[in-house]
PDB file of C-alpha atoms in Angstrom:
ATOM      1  CA  MET C   1     -31.699 109.882 -24.671  1.00 50.00           C
ATOM      2  CA  PHE C   2     -29.659 106.249 -24.094  1.00 57.00           C
ATOM      3  CA  ASP C   3     -30.211 106.865 -20.300  1.00 57.00           C
ATOM      4  CA  LYS C   4     -33.444 104.981 -19.595  1.00 59.00           C
ATOM      5  CA  LYS C   5     -33.610 102.384 -17.507  1.00 59.00           C
ATOM      6  CA  PRO C   6     -34.845  98.833 -18.848  1.00 57.00           C
ATOM      7  CA  LYS C   7     -38.446  98.269 -17.547  1.00 55.00           C
ATOM      8  CA  SER C   8     -39.067  94.374 -16.153  1.00 55.00           C
ATOM      9  CA  TYR C   9     -40.719  91.920 -17.904  1.00 50.00           C
ATOM     10  CA  THR C  10     -44.140  92.577 -15.794  1.00 49.00           C
ATOM     11  CA  ASP C  11     -44.001  96.269 -17.234  1.00 56.00           C
ATOM     12  CA  LEU C  12     -43.378  94.976 -20.866  1.00 44.00           C
ATOM     13  CA  LEU C  13     -46.258  92.707 -20.626  1.00 51.00           C
ATOM     14  CA  GLY C  14     -48.861  94.356 -18.707  1.00 63.00           C
ATOM     15  CA  LYS C  15     -48.846  90.578 -16.638  1.00 73.00           C
ATOM     16  CA  THR C  16     -51.003  89.926 -13.507  1.00 81.00           C
ATOM     17  CA  ASN C  17     -50.313  87.100 -11.270  1.00 89.00           C
ATOM     18  CA  ARG C  18     -53.055  84.747 -10.741  1.00 91.00           C
ATOM     19  CA  ILE C  19     -53.638  81.968  -8.501  1.00 93.00           C
ATOM     20  CA  VAL C  20     -57.442  79.903 -10.069  1.00 94.00           C
ATOM     21  CA  GLU C  21     -60.228  78.815  -8.206  1.00 95.00           C
ATOM     22  CA  GLY C  22     -59.397  75.792  -5.981  1.00 94.00           C
ATOM     23  CA  THR C  23     -55.465  76.313  -5.463  1.00 95.00           C
ATOM     24  CA  LYS C  24     -54.308  76.631  -1.553  1.00 96.00           C
ATOM     25  CA  ILE C  25     -51.847  78.224  -0.108  1.00 96.00           C
ATOM     26  CA  HIS C  26     -50.789  78.135   3.003  1.00 97.00           C
ATOM     27  CA  GLY C  27     -47.731  81.208   3.504  1.00 96.00           C
ATOM     28  CA  ASP C  28     -46.636  84.662   2.914  1.00 96.00           C
ATOM     29  CA  ILE C  29     -47.131  86.136  -0.923  1.00 95.00           C
ATOM     30  CA  ILE C  30     -44.951  89.191  -1.887  1.00 94.00           C
ATOM     31  CA  SER C  31     -45.455  90.567  -5.203  1.00 90.00           C
ATOM     32  CA  PRO C  32     -44.326  94.057  -6.218  1.00 89.00           C
ATOM     33  CA  ALA C  33     -47.159  93.443  -9.250  1.00 89.00           C
ATOM     34  CA  ASP C  34     -50.692  93.352  -9.201  1.00 93.00           C
ATOM     35  CA  PHE C  35     -52.467  90.456  -8.170  1.00 94.00           C
ATOM     36  CA  ARG C  36     -55.187  88.490  -8.576  1.00 95.00           C
ATOM     37  CA  LEU C  37     -56.784  85.791  -6.342  1.00 96.00           C
ATOM     38  CA  ASP C  38     -59.480  83.401  -6.706  1.00 96.00           C
ATOM     39  CA  GLY C  39     -58.287  80.593  -5.089  1.00 96.00           C
ATOM     40  CA  GLU C  40     -57.501  80.379  -0.862  1.00 97.00           C
ATOM     41  CA  LEU C  41     -54.808  81.937   0.977  1.00 97.00           C
ATOM     42  CA  ILE C  42     -54.284  81.397   4.478  1.00 97.00           C
ATOM     43  CA  GLY C  43     -51.366  83.982   5.423  1.00 97.00           C
ATOM     44  CA  ASN C  44     -50.272  87.411   4.211  1.00 97.00           C
ATOM     45  CA  PHE C  45     -50.043  89.137   0.711  1.00 97.00           C
ATOM     46  CA  THR C  46     -48.073  92.235   0.101  1.00 96.00           C
ATOM     47  CA  SER C  47     -47.588  94.068  -2.478  1.00 93.00           C
ATOM     48  CA  ASN C  48     -47.360  97.214  -4.390  1.00 91.00           C
ATOM     49  CA  GLY C  49     -50.117  97.216  -6.706  1.00 91.00           C
ATOM     50  CA  LYS C  50     -53.409  96.177  -6.989  1.00 94.00           C
ATOM     51  CA  LEU C  51     -55.322  92.878  -5.401  1.00 96.00           C
ATOM     52  CA  VAL C  52     -58.100  91.374  -6.693  1.00 96.00           C
ATOM     53  CA  ILE C  53     -59.876  88.507  -4.629  1.00 97.00           C
ATOM     54  CA  GLY C  54     -62.584  87.114  -7.290  1.00 96.00           C
ATOM     55  CA  PRO C  55     -65.431  86.101  -5.913  1.00 96.00           C
ATOM     56  CA  ALA C  56     -64.793  82.333  -5.855  1.00 96.00           C
ATOM     57  CA  GLY C  57     -61.058  83.720  -3.581  1.00 97.00           C
ATOM     58  CA  SER C  58     -60.467  84.169  -0.124  1.00 97.00           C
ATOM     59  CA  VAL C  59     -57.825  85.619   2.490  1.00 97.00           C
ATOM     60  CA  LYS C  60     -57.622  84.989   5.950  1.00 98.00           C
ATOM     61  CA  GLY C  61     -54.701  87.260   7.000  1.00 97.00           C
ATOM     62  CA  ASP C  62     -53.263  90.549   6.639  1.00 97.00           C
ATOM     63  CA  VAL C  63     -53.274  91.983   3.251  1.00 97.00           C
ATOM     64  CA  ILE C  64     -51.111  95.551   2.657  1.00 97.00           C
ATOM     65  CA  CYS C  65     -51.238  97.017  -1.003  1.00 96.00           C
ATOM     66  CA  ASN C  66     -52.058 100.050  -3.037  1.00 95.00           C
ATOM     67  CA  MET C  67     -55.617  99.394  -3.911  1.00 96.00           C
ATOM     68  CA  ALA C  68     -58.038  96.810  -4.233  1.00 97.00           C
ATOM     69  CA  ASP C  69     -60.878  95.032  -5.044  1.00 97.00           C
ATOM     70  CA  ILE C  70     -62.607  92.405  -2.947  1.00 97.00           C
ATOM     71  CA  GLU C  71     -65.570  89.688  -4.192  1.00 97.00           C
ATOM     72  CA  GLY C  72     -64.756  86.997  -2.493  1.00 97.00           C
ATOM     73  CA  LYS C  73     -64.379  86.474   1.372  1.00 98.00           C
ATOM     74  CA  PHE C  74     -61.829  88.067   3.352  1.00 97.00           C
ATOM     75  CA  GLU C  75     -60.653  87.339   7.278  1.00 98.00           C
ATOM     76  CA  GLY C  76     -58.065  89.746   9.083  1.00 97.00           C
ATOM     77  CA  LYS C  77     -56.504  93.225   8.614  1.00 97.00           C
ATOM     78  CA  ILE C  78     -56.097  94.646   5.223  1.00 97.00           C
ATOM     79  CA  GLN C  79     -54.051  97.917   4.719  1.00 97.00           C
ATOM     80  CA  ILE C  80     -54.609  99.894   0.939  1.00 96.00           C
ATOM     81  CA  GLU C  81     -53.075 103.201   0.194  1.00 95.00           C
ATOM     82  CA  GLU C  82     -55.834 103.939  -2.068  1.00 95.00           C
ATOM     83  CA  THR C  83     -58.912 102.468  -2.509  1.00 96.00           C
ATOM     84  CA  LEU C  84     -61.230  99.753  -1.222  1.00 97.00           C
ATOM     85  CA  ASN C  85     -63.634  98.511  -3.363  1.00 97.00           C
ATOM     86  CA  ILE C  86     -66.093  95.825  -1.661  1.00 97.00           C
ATOM     87  CA  LYS C  87     -68.484  94.176  -4.505  1.00 97.00           C
ATOM     88  CA  GLU C  88     -72.253  92.850  -3.649  1.00 97.00           C
ATOM     89  CA  SER C  89     -70.787  89.671  -3.738  1.00 97.00           C
ATOM     90  CA  ALA C  90     -68.491  90.379  -0.723  1.00 97.00           C
ATOM     91  CA  SER C  91     -68.092  89.251   2.886  1.00 97.00           C
ATOM     92  CA  ILE C  92     -65.151  91.361   4.818  1.00 97.00           C
ATOM     93  CA  ILE C  93     -64.537  90.587   8.765  1.00 97.00           C
ATOM     94  CA  GLY C  94     -61.487  92.270  10.898  1.00 96.00           C
ATOM     95  CA  GLU C  95     -59.539  95.440  10.058  1.00 97.00           C
ATOM     96  CA  VAL C  96     -59.924  97.880   7.606  1.00 97.00           C
ATOM     97  CA  ILE C  97     -57.508 100.615   6.701  1.00 97.00           C
ATOM     98  CA  ILE C  98     -57.535 102.955   4.013  1.00 96.00           C
ATOM     99  CA  GLY C  99     -57.833 105.752   1.811  1.00 95.00           C
ATOM    100  CA  LYS C 100     -60.907 105.127   0.357  1.00 95.00           C
ATOM    101  CA  LEU C 101     -63.673 103.138   0.590  1.00 95.00           C
ATOM    102  CA  SER C 102     -66.536 101.841  -1.878  1.00 95.00           C
ATOM    103  CA  VAL C 103     -69.253  99.685  -1.050  1.00 95.00           C
ATOM    104  CA  GLU C 104     -71.510  97.789  -2.689  1.00 95.00           C
ATOM    105  CA  PRO C 105     -75.434  97.352  -1.531  1.00 96.00           C
ATOM    106  CA  GLY C 106     -75.742  93.243  -0.544  1.00 96.00           C
ATOM    107  CA  ALA C 107     -71.926  93.252   0.816  1.00 96.00           C
ATOM    108  CA  ILE C 108     -71.048  91.928   4.692  1.00 96.00           C
ATOM    109  CA  PHE C 109     -69.182  94.350   6.332  1.00 95.00           C
ATOM    110  CA  ASN C 110     -68.043  93.393   9.784  1.00 96.00           C
ATOM    111  CA  ALA C 111     -64.645  94.944  10.155  1.00 95.00           C
ATOM    112  CA  THR C 112     -63.666  98.358  12.707  1.00 95.00           C
ATOM    113  CA  CYS C 113     -62.632 100.973   9.288  1.00 95.00           C
ATOM    114  CA  VAL C 114     -59.740 103.636   9.839  1.00 95.00           C
ATOM    115  CA  MET C 115     -59.689 106.194   6.801  1.00 94.00           C
ATOM    116  CA  LEU C 116     -56.422 107.546   6.434  1.00 88.00           C
ATOM    117  CA  SER C 117     -56.311 111.617   5.796  1.00 80.00           C
ATOM    118  CA  ASN C 118     -54.461 113.118   3.253  1.00 69.00           C
ATOM    119  CA  ASN C 119     -51.397 113.605   5.842  1.00 56.00           C
ATOM    120  CA  THR C 120     -50.896 109.619   6.737  1.00 53.00           C
ATOM    121  CA  LYS C 121     -51.097 108.496   3.283  1.00 53.00           C
ATOM    122  CA  GLY C 122     -47.882 106.935   2.997  1.00 51.00           C
ATOM    123  CA  THR C 123     -47.047 106.606   6.396  1.00 47.00           C
ATOM    124  CA  LYS C 124     -46.135 102.526   7.379  1.00 49.00           C
ATOM    125  CA  SER C 125     -48.236 102.216  11.469  1.00 47.00           C
ATOM    126  CA  ALA C 126     -46.253 101.611  13.940  1.00 42.00           C
ATOM    127  CA  ASP C 127     -46.559  97.962  14.159  1.00 45.00           C
ATOM    128  CA  GLU C 128     -44.476  97.370  11.380  1.00 43.00           C
TER     129      GLU C 128
END
């Protein structure tokens, strides 16, 4: 009854990390929680949560996360364990490795795409 682990502040508050429009980051981001990017990231992003790239957001680099919604620009390699949602305003250029894919009409999708089968989900690629 009293053996429960205390929850982290992120779990208790339900907060999402956020980089606002106009902010530029050169470097890598590692986040255990959900993340919304409306600014610019030149570097790599890793998370156990969900990544949202807003309409004004852009990423040039590699992304590894559980789920993602992209409304802005992405250029690089993206690995999504579950679902990648690409909105009509999005532009994707590069390599995509995903569990499931949803692309709205009007989106720019110039990428090689590999869908993971149920057998390979949860495994990391050999080059990591």
